Amino acid sequence: MSQSINKVAVIGAGTMGHGIAQVSALAGYEVTITDLDDSAIQLAMEKVRKNLDGGIARGKLTEEARDGALARLSAVDDLESAVQDADLCIEAIVENKEIKQKLFADMELWAGGSAILASNTSSVPIGMIAEATAHPERVIGMHFFNPVHIMKLVELVVHEGTSEETRLSVIGMVEALGKESIVVKDSPGFATSRLGVVLGLEAIRMLEQGVASAEDIDKAMALGYKHPMGPLRLTDLVGLDVRLAIAKTLSEELGGDQYEPPALLSEKVARGELGRKSGRGFYDWNE
Ligand code: NAI
């Protein structure tokens, strides 16, 4: 048995949040999006409009579909209004366990009794986030990929207490979004980050050691292994700060040298070189 989902609240309007809001509104859900930072909300709305316009220009979308999606999407400047009446709240805020736990407690308080609470976390165990709630059976991981409107996968992470109803409801929503899901047991880094981050961090270590240039390390995987893009370019798209936070979490949770953040990654983050979103990471995005 699954629960019907009509209203979706997206909390966190950054790289991932705006994309999740966009695909949800396009699929017919009533969507609210909010963030602590008002300018992030405005930027997210602009990005959604631009993406949808791009879809029309490429012949993938009609003007009617764009207008419908924009009419269903509301920017809201406080959490309480954003989540009230929502059937599903999707969190896409900073990758920090304590901050996410606090948000889940607040979302539960304001969203009402039956809302499903999902996290887009890349690495924080869902069971730990669920501990902050009174109804862990309604908590699940819903891990989208960047850019959300293009990437087909949603990795669903079920912790020990996630109910069957929650799992089935969310599987149904992923289908309605036109995406594919995999269901993964709650474990650090799930299936995707646990494997993908090893490659990204090792590429940074190779760059530190002067094994090859960033371009050539990326070319190695793109042409030699048919990856759609190399690990350093992908790190720029994900955000170096986001990757560093994931590496720290996985290093704590799984141990082993492979998740130890390379010095070059920490240095770049400290300098504000966060990848595409800041204009510079392993590549210069302003060129
Ligand atoms: P981002 O840095 O682009 O956006 C995060 C947004 O959350 C910011 O606008 C910030 O103001 C807001 N925020 C922070 N604390 C908040 C709070 N307490 N309440 C409301 N808003 C708050 O981050 P991004 O890249 O969108 O990542 C968000 C989450 O998605 C993280 O958990 C990350 O690990 C995960 N993720 C990121 C992917 C990526 O490629 N960037 C891919 C898949 C998952």
Coordinates of C-alpha atoms and ligand atoms in Angstrom, one line a residue:
M1 CA 0.0 0.0 0.0
S2 CA 1.3 3.4 -0.8
Q3 CA 0.4 6.9 0.2
S4 CA -0.6 9.5 -2.5
I5 CA 1.8 12.3 -3.0
N6 CA 0.4 15.6 -4.4
K7 CA 2.4 18.3 -2.6
V8 CA 6.1 18.4 -2.4
A9 CA 8.3 20.7 -0.3
V10 CA 12.0 21.1 -1.2
I11 CA 14.2 22.5 1.5
G12 CA 17.5 23.9 0.3
A13 CA 17.5 25.8 -3.0
G14 CA 21.1 25.2 -4.2
T15 CA 22.6 23.0 -6.9
M16 CA 20.3 20.0 -6.1
G17 CA 17.2 21.7 -4.6
H18 CA 16.3 23.8 -7.6
G19 CA 16.6 20.7 -9.8
I20 CA 14.5 18.6 -7.6
A21 CA 11.8 21.3 -7.5
Q22 CA 12.0 21.7 -11.3
V23 CA 11.4 18.0 -12.1
S24 CA 8.7 17.7 -9.5
A25 CA 6.8 20.7 -10.7
L26 CA 7.2 19.5 -14.3
A27 CA 5.8 16.1 -13.4
G28 CA 2.6 17.7 -12.0
Y29 CA 3.3 18.1 -8.3
E30 CA 2.5 21.2 -6.4
V31 CA 5.9 22.3 -5.1
T32 CA 7.2 24.8 -2.6
I33 CA 10.9 25.6 -2.3
T34 CA 12.6 27.3 0.5
D35 CA 16.1 28.1 1.9
L36 CA 17.7 30.0 4.8
D37 CA 19.1 32.3 2.2
D38 CA 16.6 34.4 0.3
S39 CA 18.9 35.1 -2.5
A40 CA 19.4 31.3 -3.0
I41 CA 15.6 31.0 -3.5
Q42 CA 15.5 33.7 -6.1
L43 CA 18.5 32.3 -7.9
A44 CA 16.8 28.8 -7.9
M45 CA 13.7 30.2 -9.4
E46 CA 15.7 31.9 -12.2
K47 CA 17.7 28.7 -12.8
V48 CA 14.5 26.7 -13.1
R49 CA 13.0 29.2 -15.6
K50 CA 16.3 29.2 -17.6
N51 CA 16.4 25.4 -17.6
L52 CA 12.8 25.1 -18.8
D53 CA 13.4 27.7 -21.5
G54 CA 16.4 25.7 -22.6
G55 CA 14.2 22.6 -22.8
I56 CA 11.8 24.5 -25.1
A57 CA 14.8 25.7 -27.3
R58 CA 16.0 22.1 -27.6
G59 CA 12.5 20.9 -28.6
K60 CA 12.1 18.8 -25.5
L61 CA 9.4 20.8 -23.8
T62 CA 6.3 22.8 -24.8
E63 CA 5.6 26.4 -23.6
E64 CA 2.5 25.0 -22.0
A65 CA 4.5 22.5 -20.0
R66 CA 6.9 25.2 -18.9
D67 CA 4.1 27.5 -17.8
G68 CA 2.3 24.7 -16.0
A69 CA 5.5 23.8 -14.1
L70 CA 6.2 27.4 -13.1
A71 CA 2.6 27.9 -12.0
R72 CA 2.9 24.9 -9.7
L73 CA 6.2 26.0 -8.2
S74 CA 6.2 28.6 -5.3
A75 CA 9.1 30.2 -3.6
V76 CA 8.5 30.4 0.1
D77 CA 10.8 32.2 2.6
D78 CA 10.1 30.2 5.8
L79 CA 10.2 26.5 6.6
E80 CA 6.9 26.4 8.4
S81 CA 4.9 27.7 5.4
A82 CA 6.9 25.6 2.9
V83 CA 6.2 22.3 4.6
Q84 CA 2.7 22.7 5.9
D85 CA 0.3 20.4 4.0
A86 CA 3.2 18.8 2.2
D87 CA 2.9 15.0 1.5
L88 CA 6.6 14.7 0.9
C89 CA 9.4 17.0 2.1
I90 CA 12.7 16.6 0.4
E91 CA 15.7 18.0 2.2
A92 CA 18.7 19.2 0.1
I93 CA 20.6 21.4 2.5
V94 CA 24.3 21.5 3.6
E95 CA 25.9 18.0 4.0
N96 CA 26.1 18.1 7.8
K97 CA 24.5 15.5 10.1
E98 CA 23.6 17.8 13.0
I99 CA 22.1 20.5 10.8
K100 CA 20.1 17.9 8.9
Q101 CA 18.9 16.3 12.2
K102 CA 17.7 19.7 13.5
L103 CA 15.9 20.3 10.2
F104 CA 14.1 16.9 10.2
A105 CA 12.9 17.6 13.8
D106 CA 11.5 21.0 12.6
M107 CA 10.0 19.6 9.4
E108 CA 8.2 16.9 11.3
L109 CA 6.8 19.4 13.7
W110 CA 5.3 21.6 11.0
A111 CA 4.6 19.2 8.1
G112 CA 1.8 17.3 10.0
G113 CA 1.3 13.7 10.9
S114 CA 1.6 11.8 7.7
A115 CA 4.2 13.5 5.6
I116 CA 7.1 11.5 4.3
L117 CA 10.5 13.1 5.1
A118 CA 13.3 12.4 2.6
S119 CA 16.9 13.4 2.5
N120 CA 19.0 14.0 -0.6
T121 CA 22.2 13.4 1.4
S122 CA 25.1 11.8 -0.4
S123 CA 26.7 10.2 2.6
V124 CA 25.0 10.8 6.0
P125 CA 23.4 7.5 7.2
I126 CA 19.6 7.9 7.0
G127 CA 19.0 6.1 10.2
M128 CA 21.0 8.8 12.1
I129 CA 18.8 11.5 10.5
A130 CA 15.7 9.5 11.4
E131 CA 16.8 9.3 15.0
A132 CA 15.9 13.0 15.3
T133 CA 12.3 12.3 14.5
A134 CA 9.3 10.8 16.3
H135 CA 8.3 8.8 13.2
P136 CA 11.4 7.2 11.7
E137 CA 9.1 5.0 9.6
R138 CA 8.4 8.0 7.4
V139 CA 12.1 8.8 6.8
I140 CA 13.9 7.7 3.7
G141 CA 16.9 8.7 1.6
M142 CA 16.1 10.1 -1.9
H143 CA 19.4 10.7 -3.5
F144 CA 19.2 12.5 -6.8
F145 CA 22.1 13.2 -9.2
N146 CA 23.4 16.4 -10.7
P147 CA 22.1 17.9 -12.9
V148 CA 18.7 16.6 -11.6
H149 CA 16.7 17.2 -14.8
I150 CA 19.1 15.1 -16.9
M151 CA 20.3 12.3 -14.6
K152 CA 17.9 9.3 -14.6
L153 CA 18.8 7.7 -11.3
V154 CA 17.3 8.2 -7.8
E155 CA 19.0 6.1 -5.2
L156 CA 16.5 5.2 -2.4
V157 CA 18.0 4.5 0.9
V158 CA 16.0 2.6 3.4
H159 CA 17.1 2.5 7.1
E160 CA 16.0 -0.3 9.4
G161 CA 12.8 1.5 10.4
T162 CA 11.6 2.8 7.0
S163 CA 8.1 1.5 6.5
E164 CA 7.0 -0.4 3.4
E165 CA 4.4 2.3 2.8
T166 CA 7.1 5.0 2.7
R167 CA 9.3 2.9 0.4
L168 CA 6.4 2.2 -2.1
S169 CA 5.2 5.8 -2.1
V170 CA 8.6 7.1 -3.0
I171 CA 9.2 4.5 -5.6
G172 CA 5.9 5.6 -7.2
M173 CA 7.0 9.2 -7.2
V174 CA 10.3 8.4 -8.8
E175 CA 8.4 6.6 -11.6
A176 CA 6.1 9.6 -12.0
L177 CA 9.3 11.8 -12.4
G178 CA 10.3 9.5 -15.3
K179 CA 13.3 8.3 -13.4
E180 CA 14.6 5.0 -12.3
S181 CA 15.2 4.0 -8.7
I182 CA 17.5 1.5 -7.0
V183 CA 16.9 0.6 -3.3
V184 CA 20.0 0.5 -1.1
K185 CA 20.4 -0.5 2.5
D186 CA 21.4 2.3 4.8
S187 CA 25.2 2.2 4.9
P188 CA 27.7 5.0 4.6
G189 CA 27.9 6.4 1.1
F190 CA 25.2 4.0 0.0
A191 CA 26.0 2.4 -3.4
T192 CA 26.9 5.5 -5.5
S193 CA 28.9 7.9 -3.3
R194 CA 30.9 5.0 -1.8
L195 CA 32.2 4.0 -5.2
G196 CA 32.2 7.4 -7.0
V197 CA 34.0 9.3 -4.3
V198 CA 37.0 6.8 -4.2
L199 CA 37.6 7.6 -7.9
G200 CA 37.3 11.4 -7.4
L201 CA 39.6 11.5 -4.4
E202 CA 42.2 9.2 -6.1
A203 CA 42.1 11.5 -9.2
I204 CA 42.9 14.5 -6.9
R205 CA 45.8 12.5 -5.3
M206 CA 47.2 11.7 -8.8
L207 CA 47.0 15.4 -9.6
E208 CA 48.9 16.2 -6.3
Q209 CA 51.6 13.7 -7.2
G210 CA 52.0 15.1 -10.7
V211 CA 51.0 11.9 -12.4
A212 CA 49.2 13.8 -15.2
S213 CA 47.4 17.1 -15.8
A214 CA 43.7 17.5 -14.7
E215 CA 42.7 17.4 -18.4
D216 CA 44.6 14.2 -19.1
I217 CA 43.4 12.4 -15.9
D218 CA 39.8 13.2 -17.0
K219 CA 40.6 12.1 -20.6
A220 CA 41.9 8.8 -19.3
M221 CA 38.5 7.9 -17.8
A222 CA 36.4 9.5 -20.5
L223 CA 38.1 7.9 -23.5
G224 CA 39.7 4.9 -21.8
Y225 CA 36.7 3.8 -19.7
K226 CA 33.9 5.5 -21.5
H227 CA 32.8 7.6 -18.5
P228 CA 30.7 10.5 -19.7
M229 CA 33.1 12.9 -17.9
G230 CA 36.3 12.6 -16.0
P231 CA 36.4 12.5 -12.1
L232 CA 37.9 16.0 -11.7
R233 CA 35.4 17.7 -14.0
L234 CA 32.7 15.8 -12.1
T235 CA 34.1 17.0 -8.8
D236 CA 33.8 20.6 -10.2
L237 CA 30.2 20.0 -11.0
V238 CA 29.3 18.4 -7.7
G239 CA 31.1 21.2 -5.7
L240 CA 34.5 20.7 -4.0
D241 CA 32.9 21.7 -0.6
V242 CA 30.2 19.0 -1.0
R243 CA 32.8 16.4 -2.0
L244 CA 35.0 17.3 1.0
A245 CA 32.1 17.0 3.4
I246 CA 31.2 13.6 1.9
A247 CA 34.9 12.4 2.1
K248 CA 35.0 13.4 5.8
T249 CA 31.8 11.6 6.6
L250 CA 32.9 8.4 4.8
S251 CA 36.3 8.6 6.3
E252 CA 34.8 8.7 9.8
E253 CA 32.2 6.0 9.1
L254 CA 34.1 3.5 7.0
G255 CA 37.7 4.2 7.9
G256 CA 40.5 3.2 5.5
D257 CA 42.9 5.5 3.6
Q258 CA 40.8 5.8 0.5
Y259 CA 38.3 8.3 1.9
E260 CA 40.9 10.5 3.6
P261 CA 40.4 13.9 2.0
P262 CA 43.5 14.9 0.0
A263 CA 45.3 18.1 1.1
L264 CA 44.7 19.7 -2.3
L265 CA 40.9 19.3 -1.9
S266 CA 40.9 21.0 1.5
E267 CA 43.2 23.8 0.3
K268 CA 41.0 24.6 -2.7
V269 CA 37.9 24.6 -0.5
A270 CA 39.6 27.0 2.0
R271 CA 40.5 29.3 -0.9
G272 CA 36.8 29.3 -2.1
E273 CA 37.6 27.3 -5.2
L274 CA 34.4 25.2 -5.1
G275 CA 34.1 24.2 -8.7
R276 CA 31.6 25.5 -11.3
K277 CA 29.4 27.3 -8.8
S278 CA 32.2 29.6 -7.7
G279 CA 33.8 29.9 -11.2
R280 CA 37.0 27.9 -10.4
G281 CA 37.8 24.4 -9.1
F282 CA 40.1 22.0 -11.0
Y283 CA 39.0 24.0 -14.1
D284 CA 38.4 27.7 -14.8
W285 CA 34.7 28.0 -15.5
N286 CA 34.8 31.7 -16.4
E287 CA 36.7 31.1 -19.6
Ligands
NAI1 P1 24.4 23.8 -2.2 O1 25.5 24.3 -1.3 O2 24.4 24.1 -3.6 O3 23.0 24.2 -1.6 C1 22.6 24.0 -0.2 C2 21.6 25.1 0.1 O4 21.0 24.7 1.4 C3 22.2 26.5 0.2 O5 21.4 27.4 -0.6 C4 22.0 26.8 1.7 O6 21.7 28.2 1.9 C5 20.8 26.0 2.1 N1 20.8 25.6 3.6 C6 21.8 25.3 4.4 N2 21.3 25.0 5.6 C7 19.9 25.2 5.5 C8 18.9 25.0 6.5 N3 19.1 24.7 7.7 N4 17.6 25.3 6.1 C9 17.4 25.7 4.8 N5 18.3 25.8 3.8 C10 19.6 25.6 4.2 O7 24.4 22.2 -1.9 P2 24.0 21.0 -2.9 O8 25.1 20.7 -3.8 O9 22.7 21.3 -3.5 O10 23.8 19.8 -1.9 C11 22.7 19.7 -1.1 C12 22.6 18.2 -0.6 O11 22.5 17.4 -1.7 C13 23.8 17.8 0.2 O12 23.4 16.9 1.2 C14 24.7 17.0 -0.8 O13 25.5 16.1 -0.2 C15 23.6 16.4 -1.6 N6 23.9 16.1 -3.0 C16 24.7 16.9 -3.8 C17 25.0 16.6 -5.1 C18 25.8 17.5 -6.0 O14 26.2 17.0 -7.1 N7 26.1 18.7 -5.6 C19 24.5 15.3 -5.7 C20 23.7 14.5 -4.8 C21 23.4 14.9 -3.5

